[in-house]
Amino acid sequence: MTEAMVRISQVRKSFGSHEVLRGISLDVPERGVVCVVGPSGSGKSTLLRCVNRLETITAGRIWVDGELIGYRELDGRGSRRRGLCLLKPAELCKQRESIGMVFQRFHLFPHRTALENVMEGPVTVQRVNRVDAERLARRLLDRVGLADRADYYPAQLSGGQQQRVAIARSLAMSPKLMLFDEPTSALDPELVQEVLTVMRDLAADGMTMMVVTHEMGFAREVADHLVFIDGGVIVEQGPPREVLGNPRHERTRAFLGQVV
Ligand SMILES: Nc1ncnc2c1ncn2[C@@H]1O[C@H](COP(=O)(O)OP(=O)(O)OP(=O)(O)O)[C@@H](O)[C@H]1O
Ligand SMILES: [Mg+2]
């Protein structure tokens, strides 16, 4: 059996008195692709944001590649206490670097070209020299089909092209895991496929991915596992064809009836 790349165990997250995640447990195997679907406000983005610690969980644990996210486990040996100890900001940044995240909005630097956007992380965070960073960035732009747009600024690119630059920029940090939060929702319909194609290729190359999406065709073809979340709990999960083709719960049926 492959080791889980992501292990989410009994995770709860509240904002004030509003409990948004109410005991989520989910494993994503290495090289696996999990799609997360569910109604607006069900906690999908919050779940992804907890995985890379943009949000602090209220209870439970998350491991990525065997490392506990956000905390160090104290084993109680010596004079140290048993329990969890918060990681220092630098340690958190290190963890976050290994997890790529692509959002609905592309968040590119507007005054930097596509090439400079992709080079930014390696140069400023990983201290890669500019020659190597540029070589890497050109290779990644080529991989997302934008070799000829390296010198364009975001405003000169279509939404689909900007999103592909954003994916290349995440890949430049050599992530172990990629999180996608509705990466095609802000795109005009005719631009959706070019982004999904890049994501499909990434999955085929063995990238471990968690994808929040309303693209059920993509989920059916690319995901190994589909999770339906409603009200902060996993209502139903399984192989995408089963969940989509033969949903067992009324809530899943109602949701799928609206989006498919
Ligand atoms: N920073 C925050 N402070 C307070 N409440 C929040 C915060 N972030 C999210 N929430 C609440 O948590 C709930 C879940 O939000 P979340 O963004 O995870 O939903 P979602 O499933 O991603 O929805 P959508 O499909 O609309 O993107 C919502 O009720 C939202 O208002
Ligand atoms: Mg969301």
PDB file of C-alpha atoms and ligand atoms in Angstrom:
ATOM      1  CA  MET A   1       0.000   0.000   0.000  1.00  0.00           C
ATOM      2  CA  THR A   2       1.254   3.489  -0.781  1.00  0.00           C
ATOM      3  CA  GLU A   3       1.962   5.796   2.109  1.00  0.00           C
ATOM      4  CA  ALA A   4      -0.583   8.601   2.544  1.00  0.00           C
ATOM      5  CA  MET A   5       0.813  11.929   1.344  1.00  0.00           C
ATOM      6  CA  VAL A   6      -1.946  13.724   3.238  1.00  0.00           C
ATOM      7  CA  ARG A   7      -3.566  12.364   6.358  1.00  0.00           C
ATOM      8  CA  ILE A   8      -6.421  14.401   7.777  1.00  0.00           C
ATOM      9  CA  SER A   9      -7.670  13.071  11.085  1.00  0.00           C
ATOM     10  CA  GLN A  10     -10.794  14.241  12.934  1.00  0.00           C
ATOM     11  CA  VAL A  11     -10.250  17.846  11.901  1.00  0.00           C
ATOM     12  CA  ARG A  12     -12.494  20.522  13.303  1.00  0.00           C
ATOM     13  CA  LYS A  13     -12.402  24.209  12.543  1.00  0.00           C
ATOM     14  CA  SER A  14     -14.512  26.952  14.055  1.00  0.00           C
ATOM     15  CA  PHE A  15     -14.723  30.627  13.297  1.00  0.00           C
ATOM     16  CA  GLY A  16     -15.998  32.021  16.583  1.00  0.00           C
ATOM     17  CA  SER A  17     -18.993  29.911  17.523  1.00  0.00           C
ATOM     18  CA  HIS A  18     -19.541  28.726  13.947  1.00  0.00           C
ATOM     19  CA  GLU A  19     -18.095  25.243  13.479  1.00  0.00           C
ATOM     20  CA  VAL A  20     -17.281  25.000   9.791  1.00  0.00           C
ATOM     21  CA  LEU A  21     -15.438  21.645   9.745  1.00  0.00           C
ATOM     22  CA  ARG A  22     -17.002  19.086  12.039  1.00  0.00           C
ATOM     23  CA  GLY A  23     -14.705  16.078  12.191  1.00  0.00           C
ATOM     24  CA  ILE A  24     -13.168  15.503   8.756  1.00  0.00           C
ATOM     25  CA  SER A  25     -10.950  12.445   8.219  1.00  0.00           C
ATOM     26  CA  LEU A  26      -9.451  11.813   4.818  1.00  0.00           C
ATOM     27  CA  ASP A  27      -6.302  10.281   3.347  1.00  0.00           C
ATOM     28  CA  VAL A  28      -4.742  11.209   0.047  1.00  0.00           C
ATOM     29  CA  PRO A  29      -2.248   8.580  -1.095  1.00  0.00           C
ATOM     30  CA  GLU A  30       1.019   9.607  -2.683  1.00  0.00           C
ATOM     31  CA  ARG A  31       0.363  10.313  -6.410  1.00  0.00           C
ATOM     32  CA  GLY A  32      -3.370  10.264  -5.672  1.00  0.00           C
ATOM     33  CA  VAL A  33      -5.924  12.802  -6.863  1.00  0.00           C
ATOM     34  CA  VAL A  34      -8.850  13.612  -4.585  1.00  0.00           C
ATOM     35  CA  CYS A  35     -11.638  15.904  -5.751  1.00  0.00           C
ATOM     36  CA  VAL A  36     -13.741  17.667  -3.155  1.00  0.00           C
ATOM     37  CA  VAL A  37     -17.219  18.826  -4.091  1.00  0.00           C
ATOM     38  CA  GLY A  38     -20.065  20.324  -2.113  1.00  0.00           C
ATOM     39  CA  PRO A  39     -22.396  23.299  -1.824  1.00  0.00           C
ATOM     40  CA  SER A  40     -21.260  26.851  -1.220  1.00  0.00           C
ATOM     41  CA  GLY A  41     -20.279  27.379   2.401  1.00  0.00           C
ATOM     42  CA  SER A  42     -19.828  23.664   3.126  1.00  0.00           C
ATOM     43  CA  GLY A  43     -16.180  24.127   4.160  1.00  0.00           C
ATOM     44  CA  LYS A  44     -14.241  23.068   1.055  1.00  0.00           C
ATOM     45  CA  SER A  45     -11.897  26.060   0.921  1.00  0.00           C
ATOM     46  CA  THR A  46     -11.471  25.987   4.671  1.00  0.00           C
ATOM     47  CA  LEU A  47     -10.375  22.349   4.477  1.00  0.00           C
ATOM     48  CA  LEU A  48      -7.719  23.104   1.853  1.00  0.00           C
ATOM     49  CA  ARG A  49      -6.571  26.153   3.794  1.00  0.00           C
ATOM     50  CA  CYS A  50      -6.156  24.015   6.905  1.00  0.00           C
ATOM     51  CA  VAL A  51      -3.915  21.601   4.979  1.00  0.00           C
ATOM     52  CA  ASN A  52      -1.362  24.311   4.222  1.00  0.00           C
ATOM     53  CA  ARG A  53      -1.998  26.046   7.503  1.00  0.00           C
ATOM     54  CA  LEU A  54      -3.491  29.242   6.094  1.00  0.00           C
ATOM     55  CA  GLU A  55      -6.071  28.423   8.782  1.00  0.00           C
ATOM     56  CA  THR A  56      -5.349  26.986  12.209  1.00  0.00           C
ATOM     57  CA  ILE A  57      -7.415  23.936  13.031  1.00  0.00           C
ATOM     58  CA  THR A  58      -9.437  23.813  16.227  1.00  0.00           C
ATOM     59  CA  ALA A  59      -9.056  20.067  16.789  1.00  0.00           C
ATOM     60  CA  GLY A  60      -7.615  17.013  15.071  1.00  0.00           C
ATOM     61  CA  ARG A  61      -4.391  16.572  13.175  1.00  0.00           C
ATOM     62  CA  ILE A  62      -3.091  16.892   9.641  1.00  0.00           C
ATOM     63  CA  TRP A  63       0.067  15.265   8.356  1.00  0.00           C
ATOM     64  CA  VAL A  64       1.657  15.941   4.988  1.00  0.00           C
ATOM     65  CA  ASP A  65       4.328  13.477   3.935  1.00  0.00           C
ATOM     66  CA  GLY A  66       4.509  12.221   7.493  1.00  0.00           C
ATOM     67  CA  GLU A  67       5.024  15.690   9.002  1.00  0.00           C
ATOM     68  CA  LEU A  68       2.467  17.088  11.390  1.00  0.00           C
ATOM     69  CA  ILE A  69       1.254  20.426  10.000  1.00  0.00           C
ATOM     70  CA  GLY A  70       1.674  23.423  12.268  1.00  0.00           C
ATOM     71  CA  TYR A  71       2.879  21.584  15.329  1.00  0.00           C
ATOM     72  CA  ARG A  72       5.623  19.446  16.722  1.00  0.00           C
ATOM     73  CA  GLU A  73       4.675  16.411  18.744  1.00  0.00           C
ATOM     74  CA  LEU A  74       6.358  16.331  22.140  1.00  0.00           C
ATOM     75  CA  ASP A  75       7.023  12.768  23.166  1.00  0.00           C
ATOM     76  CA  GLY A  76       7.215  13.513  26.880  1.00  0.00           C
ATOM     77  CA  ARG A  77      10.740  12.185  27.222  1.00  0.00           C
ATOM     78  CA  GLY A  78      13.264  14.067  29.342  1.00  0.00           C
ATOM     79  CA  SER A  79      11.824  17.093  31.013  1.00  0.00           C
ATOM     80  CA  ARG A  80       9.549  17.933  28.113  1.00  0.00           C
ATOM     81  CA  ARG A  81       5.810  17.833  28.273  1.00  0.00           C
ATOM     82  CA  ARG A  82       3.711  15.480  26.228  1.00  0.00           C
ATOM     83  CA  GLY A  83       1.443  17.102  23.678  1.00  0.00           C
ATOM     84  CA  LEU A  84       1.713  19.560  20.838  1.00  0.00           C
ATOM     85  CA  CYS A  85       3.998  22.526  20.496  1.00  0.00           C
ATOM     86  CA  LEU A  86       3.311  25.230  17.905  1.00  0.00           C
ATOM     87  CA  LEU A  87       5.920  25.454  15.157  1.00  0.00           C
ATOM     88  CA  LYS A  88       7.932  28.653  14.830  1.00  0.00           C
ATOM     89  CA  PRO A  89       6.988  30.961  11.917  1.00  0.00           C
ATOM     90  CA  ALA A  90      10.114  29.963   9.946  1.00  0.00           C
ATOM     91  CA  GLU A  91       9.258  26.277  10.369  1.00  0.00           C
ATOM     92  CA  LEU A  92       5.688  26.941   9.229  1.00  0.00           C
ATOM     93  CA  CYS A  93       6.959  28.735   6.128  1.00  0.00           C
ATOM     94  CA  LYS A  94       9.179  25.764   5.348  1.00  0.00           C
ATOM     95  CA  GLN A  95       6.187  23.417   5.545  1.00  0.00           C
ATOM     96  CA  ARG A  96       4.072  25.698   3.416  1.00  0.00           C
ATOM     97  CA  GLU A  97       6.757  25.920   0.720  1.00  0.00           C
ATOM     98  CA  SER A  98       6.341  22.239  -0.028  1.00  0.00           C
ATOM     99  CA  ILE A  99       2.596  22.611  -0.636  1.00  0.00           C
ATOM    100  CA  GLY A 100       1.482  24.421  -3.771  1.00  0.00           C
ATOM    101  CA  MET A 101      -1.843  26.209  -3.819  1.00  0.00           C
ATOM    102  CA  VAL A 102      -3.780  27.550  -6.781  1.00  0.00           C
ATOM    103  CA  PHE A 103      -6.786  29.764  -6.130  1.00  0.00           C
ATOM    104  CA  GLN A 104      -9.844  30.782  -8.077  1.00  0.00           C
ATOM    105  CA  ARG A 105      -8.233  34.192  -8.629  1.00  0.00           C
ATOM    106  CA  PHE A 106      -4.728  33.960  -9.946  1.00  0.00           C
ATOM    107  CA  HIS A 107      -2.878  36.354  -7.614  1.00  0.00           C
ATOM    108  CA  LEU A 108      -0.027  37.017 -10.043  1.00  0.00           C
ATOM    109  CA  PHE A 109       2.260  39.997  -9.488  1.00  0.00           C
ATOM    110  CA  PRO A 110       0.832  42.527 -11.984  1.00  0.00           C
ATOM    111  CA  HIS A 111       4.098  44.353 -12.634  1.00  0.00           C
ATOM    112  CA  ARG A 112       6.104  41.226 -13.336  1.00  0.00           C
ATOM    113  CA  THR A 113       6.121  39.204 -16.533  1.00  0.00           C
ATOM    114  CA  ALA A 114       4.983  35.585 -16.643  1.00  0.00           C
ATOM    115  CA  LEU A 115       8.627  34.509 -16.481  1.00  0.00           C
ATOM    116  CA  GLU A 116       9.384  36.765 -13.495  1.00  0.00           C
ATOM    117  CA  ASN A 117       6.283  35.545 -11.691  1.00  0.00           C
ATOM    118  CA  VAL A 118       7.439  31.948 -12.012  1.00  0.00           C
ATOM    119  CA  MET A 119      11.039  32.814 -11.018  1.00  0.00           C
ATOM    120  CA  GLU A 120       9.977  34.755  -7.924  1.00  0.00           C
ATOM    121  CA  GLY A 121       9.641  31.871  -5.458  1.00  0.00           C
ATOM    122  CA  PRO A 122      12.866  30.061  -6.325  1.00  0.00           C
ATOM    123  CA  VAL A 123      14.875  33.327  -6.317  1.00  0.00           C
ATOM    124  CA  THR A 124      13.505  35.001  -3.195  1.00  0.00           C
ATOM    125  CA  VAL A 125      12.537  32.017  -1.063  1.00  0.00           C
ATOM    126  CA  GLN A 126      14.865  29.232  -2.122  1.00  0.00           C
ATOM    127  CA  ARG A 127      17.796  31.517  -3.054  1.00  0.00           C
ATOM    128  CA  VAL A 128      18.270  29.817  -6.414  1.00  0.00           C
ATOM    129  CA  ASN A 129      20.558  31.890  -8.684  1.00  0.00           C
ATOM    130  CA  ARG A 130      18.770  33.802 -11.449  1.00  0.00           C
ATOM    131  CA  VAL A 131      20.245  31.767 -14.306  1.00  0.00           C
ATOM    132  CA  ASP A 132      19.011  28.465 -12.885  1.00  0.00           C
ATOM    133  CA  ALA A 133      15.691  29.998 -11.823  1.00  0.00           C
ATOM    134  CA  GLU A 134      15.138  31.332 -15.327  1.00  0.00           C
ATOM    135  CA  ARG A 135      15.935  27.960 -16.875  1.00  0.00           C
ATOM    136  CA  LEU A 136      13.464  26.286 -14.496  1.00  0.00           C
ATOM    137  CA  ALA A 137      10.789  28.939 -15.130  1.00  0.00           C
ATOM    138  CA  ARG A 138      11.093  28.578 -18.924  1.00  0.00           C
ATOM    139  CA  ARG A 139      10.796  24.817 -18.634  1.00  0.00           C
ATOM    140  CA  LEU A 140       7.662  25.155 -16.484  1.00  0.00           C
ATOM    141  CA  LEU A 141       6.086  27.757 -18.778  1.00  0.00           C
ATOM    142  CA  ASP A 142       6.714  25.324 -21.613  1.00  0.00           C
ATOM    143  CA  ARG A 143       5.071  22.589 -19.589  1.00  0.00           C
ATOM    144  CA  VAL A 144       1.882  24.632 -19.187  1.00  0.00           C
ATOM    145  CA  GLY A 145       1.942  25.564 -22.890  1.00  0.00           C
ATOM    146  CA  LEU A 146       3.099  29.158 -22.457  1.00  0.00           C
ATOM    147  CA  ALA A 147       6.695  29.121 -23.694  1.00  0.00           C
ATOM    148  CA  ASP A 148       5.813  31.935 -26.094  1.00  0.00           C
ATOM    149  CA  ARG A 149       4.243  34.136 -23.402  1.00  0.00           C
ATOM    150  CA  ALA A 150       7.232  34.370 -21.044  1.00  0.00           C
ATOM    151  CA  ASP A 151       7.621  38.129 -21.488  1.00  0.00           C
ATOM    152  CA  TYR A 152       3.938  39.039 -21.234  1.00  0.00           C
ATOM    153  CA  TYR A 153       2.490  40.803 -18.206  1.00  0.00           C
ATOM    154  CA  PRO A 154      -0.588  39.312 -16.504  1.00  0.00           C
ATOM    155  CA  ALA A 155      -2.872  42.011 -17.959  1.00  0.00           C
ATOM    156  CA  GLN A 156      -1.764  40.912 -21.440  1.00  0.00           C
ATOM    157  CA  LEU A 157      -2.782  37.297 -20.793  1.00  0.00           C
ATOM    158  CA  SER A 158      -6.203  35.643 -20.841  1.00  0.00           C
ATOM    159  CA  GLY A 159      -7.628  34.268 -17.601  1.00  0.00           C
ATOM    160  CA  GLY A 160      -6.752  30.731 -18.641  1.00  0.00           C
ATOM    161  CA  GLN A 161      -3.198  31.760 -19.447  1.00  0.00           C
ATOM    162  CA  GLN A 162      -2.866  33.608 -16.136  1.00  0.00           C
ATOM    163  CA  GLN A 163      -4.088  30.541 -14.280  1.00  0.00           C
ATOM    164  CA  ARG A 164      -1.534  28.396 -16.110  1.00  0.00           C
ATOM    165  CA  VAL A 165       1.203  30.848 -15.091  1.00  0.00           C
ATOM    166  CA  ALA A 166      -0.073  30.536 -11.510  1.00  0.00           C
ATOM    167  CA  ILE A 167       0.222  26.748 -11.759  1.00  0.00           C
ATOM    168  CA  ALA A 168       3.758  27.038 -13.176  1.00  0.00           C
ATOM    169  CA  ARG A 169       4.631  29.421 -10.345  1.00  0.00           C
ATOM    170  CA  SER A 170       3.468  26.878  -7.760  1.00  0.00           C
ATOM    171  CA  LEU A 171       5.360  24.077  -9.487  1.00  0.00           C
ATOM    172  CA  ALA A 172       8.557  26.141  -9.406  1.00  0.00           C
ATOM    173  CA  MET A 173       8.777  25.453  -5.676  1.00  0.00           C
ATOM    174  CA  SER A 174       8.844  21.674  -6.334  1.00  0.00           C
ATOM    175  CA  PRO A 175       5.808  20.967  -4.150  1.00  0.00           C
ATOM    176  CA  LYS A 176       5.052  17.513  -2.792  1.00  0.00           C
ATOM    177  CA  LEU A 177       1.381  18.300  -2.965  1.00  0.00           C
ATOM    178  CA  MET A 178      -0.804  20.661  -4.973  1.00  0.00           C
ATOM    179  CA  LEU A 179      -4.036  22.142  -3.653  1.00  0.00           C
ATOM    180  CA  PHE A 180      -6.478  23.615  -6.169  1.00  0.00           C
ATOM    181  CA  ASP A 181      -9.405  25.707  -4.961  1.00  0.00           C
ATOM    182  CA  GLU A 182     -11.892  26.046  -7.813  1.00  0.00           C
ATOM    183  CA  PRO A 183      -9.119  26.902 -10.265  1.00  0.00           C
ATOM    184  CA  THR A 184     -11.480  27.275 -13.224  1.00  0.00           C
ATOM    185  CA  SER A 185     -14.467  28.965 -11.589  1.00  0.00           C
ATOM    186  CA  ALA A 186     -13.415  32.484 -12.513  1.00  0.00           C
ATOM    187  CA  LEU A 187     -12.742  31.597 -16.143  1.00  0.00           C
ATOM    188  CA  ASP A 188     -14.867  32.093 -19.214  1.00  0.00           C
ATOM    189  CA  PRO A 189     -16.210  28.695 -20.285  1.00  0.00           C
ATOM    190  CA  GLU A 190     -13.988  28.487 -23.364  1.00  0.00           C
ATOM    191  CA  LEU A 191     -10.857  28.848 -21.208  1.00  0.00           C
ATOM    192  CA  VAL A 192     -11.690  26.143 -18.682  1.00  0.00           C
ATOM    193  CA  GLN A 193     -10.391  23.194 -20.676  1.00  0.00           C
ATOM    194  CA  GLU A 194      -6.879  24.546 -21.193  1.00  0.00           C
ATOM    195  CA  VAL A 195      -6.421  24.755 -17.428  1.00  0.00           C
ATOM    196  CA  LEU A 196      -8.000  21.340 -16.813  1.00  0.00           C
ATOM    197  CA  THR A 197      -5.663  19.866 -19.445  1.00  0.00           C
ATOM    198  CA  VAL A 198      -2.639  21.159 -17.540  1.00  0.00           C
ATOM    199  CA  MET A 199      -4.056  19.695 -14.327  1.00  0.00           C
ATOM    200  CA  ARG A 200      -4.790  16.382 -16.030  1.00  0.00           C
ATOM    201  CA  ASP A 201      -1.173  16.222 -17.264  1.00  0.00           C
ATOM    202  CA  LEU A 202       0.096  17.000 -13.782  1.00  0.00           C
ATOM    203  CA  ALA A 203      -1.974  14.169 -12.348  1.00  0.00           C
ATOM    204  CA  ALA A 204      -0.691  11.814 -15.037  1.00  0.00           C
ATOM    205  CA  ASP A 205       2.868  12.791 -14.068  1.00  0.00           C
ATOM    206  CA  GLY A 206       2.136  11.574 -10.552  1.00  0.00           C
ATOM    207  CA  MET A 207       1.536  14.810  -8.655  1.00  0.00           C
ATOM    208  CA  THR A 208      -0.496  14.333  -5.471  1.00  0.00           C
ATOM    209  CA  MET A 209      -3.481  16.680  -5.739  1.00  0.00           C
ATOM    210  CA  MET A 210      -6.486  17.859  -3.745  1.00  0.00           C
ATOM    211  CA  VAL A 211      -8.898  19.647  -6.033  1.00  0.00           C
ATOM    212  CA  VAL A 212     -12.025  21.558  -5.058  1.00  0.00           C
ATOM    213  CA  THR A 213     -14.033  21.817  -8.242  1.00  0.00           C
ATOM    214  CA  HIS A 214     -17.446  21.930  -9.830  1.00  0.00           C
ATOM    215  CA  GLU A 215     -16.079  20.279 -12.963  1.00  0.00           C
ATOM    216  CA  MET A 216     -17.648  16.875 -12.594  1.00  0.00           C
ATOM    217  CA  GLY A 217     -16.227  15.677 -15.926  1.00  0.00           C
ATOM    218  CA  PHE A 218     -12.733  16.335 -14.620  1.00  0.00           C
ATOM    219  CA  ALA A 219     -13.568  14.662 -11.308  1.00  0.00           C
ATOM    220  CA  ARG A 220     -14.941  11.617 -13.083  1.00  0.00           C
ATOM    221  CA  GLU A 221     -11.947  11.205 -15.386  1.00  0.00           C
ATOM    222  CA  VAL A 222      -9.009  12.300 -13.271  1.00  0.00           C
ATOM    223  CA  ALA A 223      -9.813  11.774  -9.594  1.00  0.00           C
ATOM    224  CA  ASP A 224      -9.110   8.486  -7.858  1.00  0.00           C
ATOM    225  CA  HIS A 225     -11.452   9.470  -5.082  1.00  0.00           C
ATOM    226  CA  LEU A 226     -14.355  11.894  -4.791  1.00  0.00           C
ATOM    227  CA  VAL A 227     -15.489  13.448  -1.546  1.00  0.00           C
ATOM    228  CA  PHE A 228     -18.824  15.184  -1.104  1.00  0.00           C
ATOM    229  CA  ILE A 229     -18.848  17.625   1.821  1.00  0.00           C
ATOM    230  CA  ASP A 230     -21.937  19.288   3.221  1.00  0.00           C
ATOM    231  CA  GLY A 231     -22.223  21.224   6.468  1.00  0.00           C
ATOM    232  CA  GLY A 232     -18.586  20.523   7.388  1.00  0.00           C
ATOM    233  CA  VAL A 233     -18.842  16.729   7.277  1.00  0.00           C
ATOM    234  CA  ILE A 234     -18.061  14.168   4.605  1.00  0.00           C
ATOM    235  CA  VAL A 235     -21.491  12.938   3.580  1.00  0.00           C
ATOM    236  CA  GLU A 236     -20.353  10.521   0.935  1.00  0.00           C
ATOM    237  CA  GLN A 237     -17.102   9.451  -0.726  1.00  0.00           C
ATOM    238  CA  GLY A 238     -15.767   6.834  -3.066  1.00  0.00           C
ATOM    239  CA  PRO A 239     -14.651   6.239  -6.648  1.00  0.00           C
ATOM    240  CA  PRO A 240     -15.954   9.195  -8.687  1.00  0.00           C
ATOM    241  CA  ARG A 241     -17.966   7.063 -11.077  1.00  0.00           C
ATOM    242  CA  GLU A 242     -19.799   5.476  -8.173  1.00  0.00           C
ATOM    243  CA  VAL A 243     -20.513   8.678  -6.268  1.00  0.00           C
ATOM    244  CA  LEU A 244     -21.535  10.553  -9.415  1.00  0.00           C
ATOM    245  CA  GLY A 245     -23.351   7.687 -11.074  1.00  0.00           C
ATOM    246  CA  ASN A 246     -25.060   6.223  -8.073  1.00  0.00           C
ATOM    247  CA  PRO A 247     -25.115   8.640  -5.133  1.00  0.00           C
ATOM    248  CA  ARG A 248     -26.473   6.962  -2.026  1.00  0.00           C
ATOM    249  CA  HIS A 249     -27.408   9.987   0.047  1.00  0.00           C
ATOM    250  CA  GLU A 250     -30.251  12.338  -0.622  1.00  0.00           C
ATOM    251  CA  ARG A 251     -28.025  15.360   0.009  1.00  0.00           C
ATOM    252  CA  THR A 252     -25.508  14.161  -2.592  1.00  0.00           C
ATOM    253  CA  ARG A 253     -28.285  13.548  -5.097  1.00  0.00           C
ATOM    254  CA  ALA A 254     -29.739  17.008  -4.491  1.00  0.00           C
ATOM    255  CA  PHE A 255     -26.327  18.654  -4.946  1.00  0.00           C
ATOM    256  CA  LEU A 256     -25.406  16.706  -8.059  1.00  0.00           C
ATOM    257  CA  GLY A 257     -28.829  17.399  -9.508  1.00  0.00           C
ATOM    258  CA  GLN A 258     -27.943  21.096  -9.429  1.00  0.00           C
ATOM    259  CA  VAL A 259     -24.401  20.999 -10.804  1.00  0.00           C
ATOM    260  CA  VAL A 260     -24.277  18.159 -13.318  1.00  0.00           C
TER     261      VAL A 260
HETATM  262  N1  LIG B   1     -12.124  33.805   7.933  1.00  0.00           N
HETATM  263  C1  LIG B   1     -13.391  33.469   8.206  1.00  0.00           C
HETATM  264  N2  LIG B   1     -14.057  34.003   9.226  1.00  0.00           N
HETATM  265  C2  LIG B   1     -15.329  33.661   9.519  1.00  0.00           C
HETATM  266  N3  LIG B   1     -16.027  32.741   8.825  1.00  0.00           N
HETATM  267  C3  LIG B   1     -15.422  32.163   7.785  1.00  0.00           C
HETATM  268  C4  LIG B   1     -14.071  32.482   7.404  1.00  0.00           C
HETATM  269  N4  LIG B   1     -13.741  31.733   6.332  1.00  0.00           N
HETATM  270  C5  LIG B   1     -14.825  30.986   6.055  1.00  0.00           C
HETATM  271  N5  LIG B   1     -15.839  31.230   6.918  1.00  0.00           N
HETATM  272  C6  LIG B   1     -17.164  30.589   6.914  1.00  0.00           C
HETATM  273  O1  LIG B   1     -16.982  29.202   6.851  1.00  0.00           O
HETATM  274  C7  LIG B   1     -17.963  28.606   6.033  1.00  0.00           C
HETATM  275  C8  LIG B   1     -17.279  27.742   4.991  1.00  0.00           C
HETATM  276  O2  LIG B   1     -16.553  28.565   4.118  1.00  0.00           O
HETATM  277  P1  LIG B   1     -15.703  27.983   2.934  1.00  0.00           P
HETATM  278  O3  LIG B   1     -15.099  29.148   2.240  1.00  0.00           O
HETATM  279  O4  LIG B   1     -14.795  26.943   3.416  1.00  0.00           O
HETATM  280  O5  LIG B   1     -16.836  27.316   2.027  1.00  0.00           O
HETATM  281  P2  LIG B   1     -16.734  26.688   0.586  1.00  0.00           P
HETATM  282  O6  LIG B   1     -17.277  25.302   0.673  1.00  0.00           O
HETATM  283  O7  LIG B   1     -15.363  26.846   0.059  1.00  0.00           O
HETATM  284  O8  LIG B   1     -17.767  27.574  -0.252  1.00  0.00           O
HETATM  285  P3  LIG B   1     -17.695  28.105  -1.770  1.00  0.00           P
HETATM  286  O9  LIG B   1     -18.154  26.955  -2.638  1.00  0.00           O
HETATM  287  O10 LIG B   1     -18.671  29.242  -1.808  1.00  0.00           O
HETATM  288  O11 LIG B   1     -16.286  28.534  -2.069  1.00  0.00           O
HETATM  289  C9  LIG B   1     -18.802  29.726   5.477  1.00  0.00           C
HETATM  290  O12 LIG B   1     -19.979  29.816   6.235  1.00  0.00           O
HETATM  291  C10 LIG B   1     -17.958  30.942   5.667  1.00  0.00           C
HETATM  292  O13 LIG B   1     -18.738  32.077   5.853  1.00  0.00           O
HETATM  293 MG    MG B   2     -14.553  27.937  -1.503  1.00  0.00          MG
END
